[in-house]
XYZ file of C-alpha atoms in Angstrom:
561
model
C 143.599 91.726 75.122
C 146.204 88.673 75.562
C 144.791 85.072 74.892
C 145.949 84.500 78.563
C 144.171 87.580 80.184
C 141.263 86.144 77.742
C 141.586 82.588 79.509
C 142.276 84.231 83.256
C 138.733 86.230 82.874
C 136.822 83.083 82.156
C 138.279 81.019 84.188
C 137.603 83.534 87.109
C 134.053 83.787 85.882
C 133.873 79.857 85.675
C 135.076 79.496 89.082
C 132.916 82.498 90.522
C 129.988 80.582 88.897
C 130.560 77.312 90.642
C 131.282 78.464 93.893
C 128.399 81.288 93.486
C 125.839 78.368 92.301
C 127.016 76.130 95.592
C 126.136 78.424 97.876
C 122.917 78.725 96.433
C 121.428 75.951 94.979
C 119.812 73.363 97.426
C 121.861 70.100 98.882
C 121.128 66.668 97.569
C 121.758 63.482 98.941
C 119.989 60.038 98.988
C 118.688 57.386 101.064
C 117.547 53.215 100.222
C 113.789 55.036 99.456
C 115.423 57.466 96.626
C 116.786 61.153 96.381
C 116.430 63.872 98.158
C 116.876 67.866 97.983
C 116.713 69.913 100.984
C 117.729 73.047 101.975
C 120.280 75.341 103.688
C 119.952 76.896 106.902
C 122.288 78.549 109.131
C 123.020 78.379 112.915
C 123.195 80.622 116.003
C 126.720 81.080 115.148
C 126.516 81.648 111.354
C 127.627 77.921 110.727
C 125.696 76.643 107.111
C 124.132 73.465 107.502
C 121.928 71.376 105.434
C 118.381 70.438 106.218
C 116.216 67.696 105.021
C 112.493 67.971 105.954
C 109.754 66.228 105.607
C 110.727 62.706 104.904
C 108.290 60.200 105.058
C 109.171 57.282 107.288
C 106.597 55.354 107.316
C 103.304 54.884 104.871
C 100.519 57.410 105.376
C 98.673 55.366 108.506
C 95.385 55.885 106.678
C 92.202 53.990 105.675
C 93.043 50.252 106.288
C 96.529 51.348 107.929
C 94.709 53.071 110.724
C 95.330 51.816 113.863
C 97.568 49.281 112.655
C 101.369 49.309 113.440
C 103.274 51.546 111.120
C 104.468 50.109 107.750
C 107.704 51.258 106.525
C 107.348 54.112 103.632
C 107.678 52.618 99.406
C 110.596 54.409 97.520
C 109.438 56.920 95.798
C 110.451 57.563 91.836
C 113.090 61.007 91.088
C 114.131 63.046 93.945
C 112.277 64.291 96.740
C 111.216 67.727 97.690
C 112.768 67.633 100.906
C 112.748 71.658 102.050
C 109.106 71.994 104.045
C 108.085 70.049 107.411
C 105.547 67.611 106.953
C 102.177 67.970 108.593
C 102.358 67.243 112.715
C 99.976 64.540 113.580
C 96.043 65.133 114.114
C 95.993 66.297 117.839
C 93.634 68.752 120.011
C 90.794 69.505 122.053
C 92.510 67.343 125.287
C 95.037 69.658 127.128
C 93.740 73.562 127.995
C 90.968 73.405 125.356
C 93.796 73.249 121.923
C 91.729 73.045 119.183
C 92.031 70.248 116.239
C 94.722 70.534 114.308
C 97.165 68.311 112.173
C 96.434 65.371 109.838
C 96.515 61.382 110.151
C 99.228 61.902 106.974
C 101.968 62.926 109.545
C 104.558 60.425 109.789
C 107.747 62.368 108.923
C 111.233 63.252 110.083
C 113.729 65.954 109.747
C 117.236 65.379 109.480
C 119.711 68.620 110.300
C 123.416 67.919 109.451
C 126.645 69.809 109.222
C 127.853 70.133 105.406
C 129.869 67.537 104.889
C 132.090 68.201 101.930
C 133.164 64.818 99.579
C 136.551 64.992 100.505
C 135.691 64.561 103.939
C 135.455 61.613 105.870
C 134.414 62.786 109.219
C 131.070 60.549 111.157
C 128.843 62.695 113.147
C 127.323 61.281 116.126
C 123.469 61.301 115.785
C 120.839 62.959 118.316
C 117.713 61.680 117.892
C 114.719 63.968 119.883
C 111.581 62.345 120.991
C 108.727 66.034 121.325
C 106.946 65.857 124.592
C 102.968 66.965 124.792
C 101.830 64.128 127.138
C 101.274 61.610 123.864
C 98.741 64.050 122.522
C 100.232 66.715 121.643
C 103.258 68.265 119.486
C 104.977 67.811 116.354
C 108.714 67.369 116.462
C 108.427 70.044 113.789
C 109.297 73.007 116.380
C 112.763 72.006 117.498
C 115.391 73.205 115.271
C 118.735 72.904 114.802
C 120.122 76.444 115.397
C 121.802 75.447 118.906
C 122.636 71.972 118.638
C 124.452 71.870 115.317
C 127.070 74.431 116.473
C 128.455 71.292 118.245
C 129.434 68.480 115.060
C 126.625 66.424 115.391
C 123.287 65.680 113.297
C 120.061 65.764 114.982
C 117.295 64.143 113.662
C 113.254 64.630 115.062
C 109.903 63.325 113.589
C 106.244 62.765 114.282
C 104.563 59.607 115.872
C 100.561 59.234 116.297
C 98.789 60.562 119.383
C 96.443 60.271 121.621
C 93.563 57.830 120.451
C 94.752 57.476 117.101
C 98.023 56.274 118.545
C 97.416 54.290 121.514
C 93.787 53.266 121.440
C 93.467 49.258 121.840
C 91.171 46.253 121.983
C 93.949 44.289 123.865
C 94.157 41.959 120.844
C 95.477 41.936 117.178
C 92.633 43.473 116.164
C 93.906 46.895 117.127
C 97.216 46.223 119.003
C 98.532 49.128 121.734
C 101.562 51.321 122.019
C 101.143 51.829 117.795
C 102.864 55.945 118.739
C 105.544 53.857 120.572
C 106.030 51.797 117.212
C 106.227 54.943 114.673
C 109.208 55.969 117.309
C 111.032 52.492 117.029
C 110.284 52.724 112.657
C 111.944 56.272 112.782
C 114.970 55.317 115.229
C 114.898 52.364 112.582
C 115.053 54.536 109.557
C 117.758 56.846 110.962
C 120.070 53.762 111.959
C 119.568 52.424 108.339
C 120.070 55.784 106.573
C 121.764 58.555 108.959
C 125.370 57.029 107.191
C 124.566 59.015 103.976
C 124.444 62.184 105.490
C 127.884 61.700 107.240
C 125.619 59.979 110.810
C 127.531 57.110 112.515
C 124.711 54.526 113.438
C 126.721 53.147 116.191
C 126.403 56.482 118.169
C 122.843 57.448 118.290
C 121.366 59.138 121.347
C 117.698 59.151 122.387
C 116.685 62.380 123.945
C 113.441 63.857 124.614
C 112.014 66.091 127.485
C 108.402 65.067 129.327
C 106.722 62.488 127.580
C 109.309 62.606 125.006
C 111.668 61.817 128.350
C 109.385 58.799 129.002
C 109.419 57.302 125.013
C 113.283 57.753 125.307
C 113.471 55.628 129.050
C 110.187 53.081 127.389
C 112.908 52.718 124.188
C 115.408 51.109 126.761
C 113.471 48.523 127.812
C 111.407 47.474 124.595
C 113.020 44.796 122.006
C 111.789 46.593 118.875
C 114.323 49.431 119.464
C 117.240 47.968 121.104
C 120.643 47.690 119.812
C 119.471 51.014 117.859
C 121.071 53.186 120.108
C 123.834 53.689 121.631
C 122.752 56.644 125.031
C 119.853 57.994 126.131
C 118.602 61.501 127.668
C 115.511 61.696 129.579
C 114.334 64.955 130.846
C 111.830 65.204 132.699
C 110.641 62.306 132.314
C 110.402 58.531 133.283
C 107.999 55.535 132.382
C 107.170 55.248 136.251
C 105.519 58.166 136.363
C 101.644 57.996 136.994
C 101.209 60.030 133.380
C 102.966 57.347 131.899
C 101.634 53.952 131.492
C 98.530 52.684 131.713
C 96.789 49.699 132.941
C 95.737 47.404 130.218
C 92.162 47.082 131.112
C 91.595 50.158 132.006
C 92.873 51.312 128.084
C 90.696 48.911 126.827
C 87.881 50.143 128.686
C 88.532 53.759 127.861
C 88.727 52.696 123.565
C 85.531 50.623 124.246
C 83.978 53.737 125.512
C 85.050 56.154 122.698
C 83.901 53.748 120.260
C 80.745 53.621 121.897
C 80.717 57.710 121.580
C 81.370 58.160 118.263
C 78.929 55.337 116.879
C 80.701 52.466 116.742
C 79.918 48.707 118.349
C 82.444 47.238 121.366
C 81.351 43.465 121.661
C 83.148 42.424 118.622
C 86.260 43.687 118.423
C 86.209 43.210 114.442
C 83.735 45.348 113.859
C 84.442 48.107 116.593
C 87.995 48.476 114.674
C 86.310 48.150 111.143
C 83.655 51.218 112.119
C 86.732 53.160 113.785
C 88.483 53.185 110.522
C 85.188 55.086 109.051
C 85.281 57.691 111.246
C 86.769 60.836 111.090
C 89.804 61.668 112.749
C 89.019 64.399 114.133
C 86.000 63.273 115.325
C 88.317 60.819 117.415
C 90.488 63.198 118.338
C 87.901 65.523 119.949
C 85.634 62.781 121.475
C 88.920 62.124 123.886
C 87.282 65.305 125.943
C 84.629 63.139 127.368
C 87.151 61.533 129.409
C 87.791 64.810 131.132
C 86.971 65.021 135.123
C 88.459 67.709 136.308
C 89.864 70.522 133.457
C 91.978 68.216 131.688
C 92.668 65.590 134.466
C 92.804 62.830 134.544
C 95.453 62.999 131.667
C 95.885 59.478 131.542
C 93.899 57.963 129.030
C 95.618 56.937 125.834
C 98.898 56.519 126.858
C 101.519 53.804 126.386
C 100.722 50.341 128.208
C 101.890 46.704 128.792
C 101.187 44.485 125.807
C 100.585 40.792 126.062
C 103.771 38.849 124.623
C 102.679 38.588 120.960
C 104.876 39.214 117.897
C 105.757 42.684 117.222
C 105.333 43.743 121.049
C 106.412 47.069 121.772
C 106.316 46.584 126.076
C 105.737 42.658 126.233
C 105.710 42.463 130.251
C 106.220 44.981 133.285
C 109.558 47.601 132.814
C 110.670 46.775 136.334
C 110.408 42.598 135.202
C 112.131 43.865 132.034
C 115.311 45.738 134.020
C 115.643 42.782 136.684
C 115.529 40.579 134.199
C 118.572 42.238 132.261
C 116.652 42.151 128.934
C 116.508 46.112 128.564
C 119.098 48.188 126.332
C 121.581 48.768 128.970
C 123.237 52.095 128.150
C 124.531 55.607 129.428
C 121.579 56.869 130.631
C 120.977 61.070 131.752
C 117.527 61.432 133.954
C 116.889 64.958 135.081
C 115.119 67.366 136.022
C 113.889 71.061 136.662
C 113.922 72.669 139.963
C 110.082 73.869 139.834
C 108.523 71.761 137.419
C 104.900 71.965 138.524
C 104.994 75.955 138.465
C 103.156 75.545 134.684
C 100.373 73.926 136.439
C 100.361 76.152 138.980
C 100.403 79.437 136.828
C 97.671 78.073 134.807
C 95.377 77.012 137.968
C 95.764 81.078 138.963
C 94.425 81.627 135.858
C 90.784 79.726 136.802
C 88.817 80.849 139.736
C 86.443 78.453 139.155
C 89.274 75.550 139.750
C 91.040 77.473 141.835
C 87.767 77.251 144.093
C 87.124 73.828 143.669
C 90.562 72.811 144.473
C 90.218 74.351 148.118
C 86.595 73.605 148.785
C 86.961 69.838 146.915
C 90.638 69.279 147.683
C 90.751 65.288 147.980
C 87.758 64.677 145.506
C 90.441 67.312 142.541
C 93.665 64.787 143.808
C 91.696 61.444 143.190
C 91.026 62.529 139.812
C 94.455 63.600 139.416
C 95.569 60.495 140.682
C 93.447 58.532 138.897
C 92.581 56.564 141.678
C 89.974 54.808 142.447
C 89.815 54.318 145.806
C 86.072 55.146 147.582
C 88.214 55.861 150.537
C 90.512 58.205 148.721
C 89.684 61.050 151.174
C 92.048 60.039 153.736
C 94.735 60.064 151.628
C 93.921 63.431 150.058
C 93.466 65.000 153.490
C 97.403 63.785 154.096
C 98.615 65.082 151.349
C 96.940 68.326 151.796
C 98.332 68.693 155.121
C 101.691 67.866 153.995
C 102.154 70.815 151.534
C 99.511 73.527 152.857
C 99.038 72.672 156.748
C 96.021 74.523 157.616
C 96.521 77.289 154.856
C 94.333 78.032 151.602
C 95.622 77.426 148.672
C 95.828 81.163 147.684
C 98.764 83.512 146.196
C 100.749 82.994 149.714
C 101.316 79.124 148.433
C 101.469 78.995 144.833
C 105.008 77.854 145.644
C 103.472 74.942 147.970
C 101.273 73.353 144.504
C 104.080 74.125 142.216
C 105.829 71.445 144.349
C 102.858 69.327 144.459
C 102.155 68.931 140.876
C 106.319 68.401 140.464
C 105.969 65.745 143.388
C 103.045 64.020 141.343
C 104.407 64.238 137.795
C 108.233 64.284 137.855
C 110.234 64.164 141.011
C 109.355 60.893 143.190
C 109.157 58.971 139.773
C 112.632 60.081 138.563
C 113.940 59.678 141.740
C 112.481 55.892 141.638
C 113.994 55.453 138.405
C 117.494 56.365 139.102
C 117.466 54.016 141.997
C 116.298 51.344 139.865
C 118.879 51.779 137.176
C 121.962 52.283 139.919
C 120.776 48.880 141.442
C 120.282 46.871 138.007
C 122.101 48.675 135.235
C 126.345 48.348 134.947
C 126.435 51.319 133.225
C 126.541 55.244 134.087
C 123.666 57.074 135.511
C 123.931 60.920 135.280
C 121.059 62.448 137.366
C 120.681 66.663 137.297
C 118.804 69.104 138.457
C 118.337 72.597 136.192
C 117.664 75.144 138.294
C 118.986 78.159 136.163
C 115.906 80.737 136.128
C 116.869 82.321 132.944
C 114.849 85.772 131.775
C 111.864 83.727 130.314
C 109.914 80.867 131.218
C 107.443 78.877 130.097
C 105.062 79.298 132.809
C 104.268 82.861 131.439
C 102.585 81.530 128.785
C 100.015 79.084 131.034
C 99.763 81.957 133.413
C 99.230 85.652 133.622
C 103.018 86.776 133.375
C 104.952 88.131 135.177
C 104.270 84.426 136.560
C 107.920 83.146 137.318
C 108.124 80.913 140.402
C 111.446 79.173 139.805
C 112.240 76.960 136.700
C 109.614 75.512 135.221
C 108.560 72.346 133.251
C 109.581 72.988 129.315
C 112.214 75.778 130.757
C 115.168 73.481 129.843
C 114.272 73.705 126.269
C 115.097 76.927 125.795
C 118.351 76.299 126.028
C 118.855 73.569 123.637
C 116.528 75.054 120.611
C 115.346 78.348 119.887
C 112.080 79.384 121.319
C 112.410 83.276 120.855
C 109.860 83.577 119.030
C 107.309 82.289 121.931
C 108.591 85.285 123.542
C 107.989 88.197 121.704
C 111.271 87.589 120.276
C 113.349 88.550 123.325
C 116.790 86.931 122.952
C 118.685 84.887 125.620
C 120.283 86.958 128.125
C 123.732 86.960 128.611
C 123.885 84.714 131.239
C 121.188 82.385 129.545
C 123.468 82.028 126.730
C 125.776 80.863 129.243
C 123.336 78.081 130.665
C 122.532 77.110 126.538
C 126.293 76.499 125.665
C 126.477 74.568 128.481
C 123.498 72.461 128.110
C 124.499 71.809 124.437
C 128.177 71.034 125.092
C 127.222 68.651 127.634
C 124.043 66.775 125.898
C 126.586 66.680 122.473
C 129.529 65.366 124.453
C 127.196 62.308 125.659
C 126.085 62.011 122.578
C 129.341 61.502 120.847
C 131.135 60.193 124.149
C 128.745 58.698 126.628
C 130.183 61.544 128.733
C 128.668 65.046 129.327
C 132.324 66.545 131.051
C 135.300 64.504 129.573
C 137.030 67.756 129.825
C 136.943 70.640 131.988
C 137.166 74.213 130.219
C 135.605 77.851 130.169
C 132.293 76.075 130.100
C 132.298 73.249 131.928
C 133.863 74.519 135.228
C 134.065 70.792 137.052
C 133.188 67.569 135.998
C 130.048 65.514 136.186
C 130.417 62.369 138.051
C 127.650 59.008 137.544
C 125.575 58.238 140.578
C 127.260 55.796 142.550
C 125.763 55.787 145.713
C 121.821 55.490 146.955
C 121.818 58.745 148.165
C 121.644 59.755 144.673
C 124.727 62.325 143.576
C 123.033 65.055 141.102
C 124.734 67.654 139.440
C 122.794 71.017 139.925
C 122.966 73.357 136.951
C 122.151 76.415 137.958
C 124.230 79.574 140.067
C 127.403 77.279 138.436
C 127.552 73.632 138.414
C 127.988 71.533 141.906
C 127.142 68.477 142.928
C 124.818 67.336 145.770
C 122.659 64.931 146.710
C 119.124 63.370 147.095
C 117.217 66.158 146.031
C 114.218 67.137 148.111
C 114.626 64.334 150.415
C 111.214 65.393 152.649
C 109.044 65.468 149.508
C 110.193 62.003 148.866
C 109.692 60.374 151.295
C 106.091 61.061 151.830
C 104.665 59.902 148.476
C 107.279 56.937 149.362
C 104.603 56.402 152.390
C 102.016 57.267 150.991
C 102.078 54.755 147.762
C 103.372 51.650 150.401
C 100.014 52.756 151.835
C 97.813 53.491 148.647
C 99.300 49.742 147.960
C 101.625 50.672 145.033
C 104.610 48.666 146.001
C 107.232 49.255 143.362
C 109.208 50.342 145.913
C 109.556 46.759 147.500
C 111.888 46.124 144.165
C 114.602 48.283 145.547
């Protein structure tokens, strides 16, 4: 054999080595707390991308640190073990009976990015998503990257505290509110410091997040621990004027005093009440948030975010609506949506329960006070109104299931979005995209709070199906055809904001027209569903009576418009 066939076999072999042992051995990379190693993962399309997971962001918010706002995490010595989730945060026992699960150790991130090779010099933008679960439930944990990263960006979620152990207060220092809020801000914080190393540009990061995780995104906008952070935002289904979204100080306080009275603790010093919280179990704390329950789960506003008085290290220091008209709120491209059905999850569920079912015809106004969460000894006229509005003089049976899917929309999503559009279009200089999704692909979510086949039009959670893979919650049937459809477009348009503060810059196969801002009162909306077109103010009727009805029920944000 010739010295130079000799050196051509090794070299081959050399060279099959290398490129054998890149495609197999794990990516590494590093950030200002030390090194990581992650691990490769591959798209919908067969793209290879690299996955970090698991990355502490803040310190463990443990012993002394619970309750307290989060603390960034200490650098840690060698490389990190970056290839499993970390735990979600402790959770349970609040919403349809979940039991306990998760840990207090929980504040961690994942960070999905194309493979950037050295050579290249390419800057991703960065979409950050905020979970949903009504700020007691969820880990950020379930939302992969298999969809989104088709499209040359890096998304990044994470875990905040929920529930009592993240928004329980005394109204003072002693245990401050809105500490879930503040893990979101030390995250959004972490990425903007850090997302450069893995090829992120920290001058284009987007906040998205659906329900609750809507509401953090729209709360992030108007709180001056994460602005300048951020350069968009993408709320769906979700706003911070929604009656499942903020809570009245004293009535937060009230509701910690109480649970610190239940699990052992004293409430006249507020020293002492926090000291004895810190001693109990979490899950303990967690569970004892079921004695708030009325009515199934409602009312489902009891630790939730709140106004804080104006103290250092504030997350909401006065009213959003002061906040927007004052111009001190992040004012960016902002997407507030939708789902054409949202309440039919509430609705499948509720045909799942006789027993409420029952009660909610037989005890219709005393069920929508609690739902409300209002007070009011003279409720029942207002419960009899709204009953007449959606059911006339019909039960509330199988021949209206329709008529309380649109109820429980009306209460959670719709008339608050539509207040919050207006508010931004009147006080905001820049663009407002408002949608509807009304695609009603072959699954939905309301099969699994219902008895399936329980598919009344597109329900709350249904638009996530199209931006990460949820398969598996469905037996493992794939998109259809024509949901595939619906996904690419969903993902070209949420990436093209993200990296362009413009979901349709350019019409193509997938994006048939162009998506214009709001620009008018009547609220232009782009419905995506049977094709894109635009129309507007959506469900005018349904509108306009809880417009009437709050003026009456003396809730007169309205009056700002």
């Amino acid at each position: 054999m010739s010295i130079n066939l000799i050196c051509s076999s090794v070299l081959f072999f050399v060279y099959f080595f290398i490129i054998a042992n890149a495609e197999t051995s794990n990516p590494q990379n590093s950030v200002k707390q030390g090194g990581l190693t992650g691990r490769y993962m591959r798209t919908r399309n067969g793209r290879q991308i690299s996955a970090y997971l698991g990355i502490p962001y803040a310190k463990p918010p443990i012993g002394n640190l619970r309750f307290r706002p989060p603390v960034p995490a200490d650098p840690w010595s060698g490389t990190l073990n970056a290839t499993e989730p970390g735990s979600a945060c402790a959770q349970g026992a609040v919403i349809y009976a979940t039991p306990y699960q998760g840990d207090e150790n929980c504040l961690f991130l994942n960070l999905y990015t194309p493979q950037l090779h050295k050579s290249e010099r390419r800057s991703y933008a960065v979409m950050v998503y905020i979970h949903g679960g009504g700020f007691a439930l969820d880990t950020g944990n379930g939302y992969g990257p298999d969809y989104l990263l088709d499209y040359d960006v890096i998304l990044v979620t994470f875990n905040y505290r929920l529930s009592a152990l993240g928004f329980m207060t005394t109204g003072d220092e002693n245990l401050p509110a809105n500490n879930g809020l503040k893990d979101q801000s030390l995250a959004i914080k972490w990425v903007h410091e850090n997302v450069g190393a893995f090829g992120g540009d920290p001058k284009r990061i987007t906040l998205f997040g659906e329900s609750s995780g809507g509401v953090s995104v729209h709360y992030h906008m108007f709180s001056p621990l994460t602005k300048g952070l951020f350069h968009a935002a993408i709320s769906q289904s979700g706003t911070l004027f929604s009656i499942t979204s903020i809570v009245d100080p004293k009535a937060l306080i009230s509701n910690s005093k109480r649970l610190s009275e239940y699990v052992g603790c004293p409430t006249e010093n507020h020293a002492k009440m926090v000291e004895c919280l810190r001693s109990v179990d979490a899950r303990n704390i967690s569970e004892a948030v079921s004695i708030f329950a009325e009515w199934d789960s409602d009312p489902v506003m009891i630790f939730m975010p709140t106004i804080e008085t104006n103290h250092r290290g504030a997350f909401l220091p006065e009213d959003p609506v002061n906040i927007l008209k004052s111009g001190k709120y992040a004012n960016v491209p902002w997407i507030s949506g939708m789902n054409s059905e949202e309440g039919v999850y509430r609705a499948a569920y509720l045909f799942t329960r006789e027993d409420l079912l029952r009660d909610l015809n037989q005890n219709f106004s005393r069920v929508m006070a609690i739902t409300l969460n209002d007070k009011d000894p003279e409720f029942d006229r207002f419960g009899k109104q709204i009953r007449s509005f959606y059911f006339g003089n019909k039960a509330i049976d199988n021949s209206t299931v329709v008529n309380l899917a649109y109820l429980y929309s009306d209460i959670h999503f719709v008339s608050a979005i539509h207040l919050a559009v207006q508010l931004h279009l009147k006080y905001s200089n820049q663009p407002v995209y408002h949608y509807v999704f009304s695609h009603q692909g072959r699954n939905s979510f309301s099969e699994l709070f219902g008895t399936p086949p329980f598919i009344y039009g597109t329900s709350h959670l249904d638009d996530l199906m199209y931006l990460f893979p949820f398969e598996s919650s469905f037996g493992n049937t794939p998109l259809s055809q024509g949901d595939r459809h619906y996904s690419n477009l969903l993902c070209t348009m949420w990436t093209n904001f993200a990296k362009r503060c413009d979901p349709t810059p350019d019409t193509d196969i997938i994006i048939s027209s162009r998506w214009e801002p709001v620009k008018t009162r009547n609220l232009e909306y782009l419905n995506i569903g049977g094709g894109l077109h635009t129309a507007s103010n959506a469900y005018p009727k349904r509108i306009q009576f809880w417009e009437r009805l709050n003026r009456i029920r003396n809730l007169n944000i309205r009056e700002e418009l």
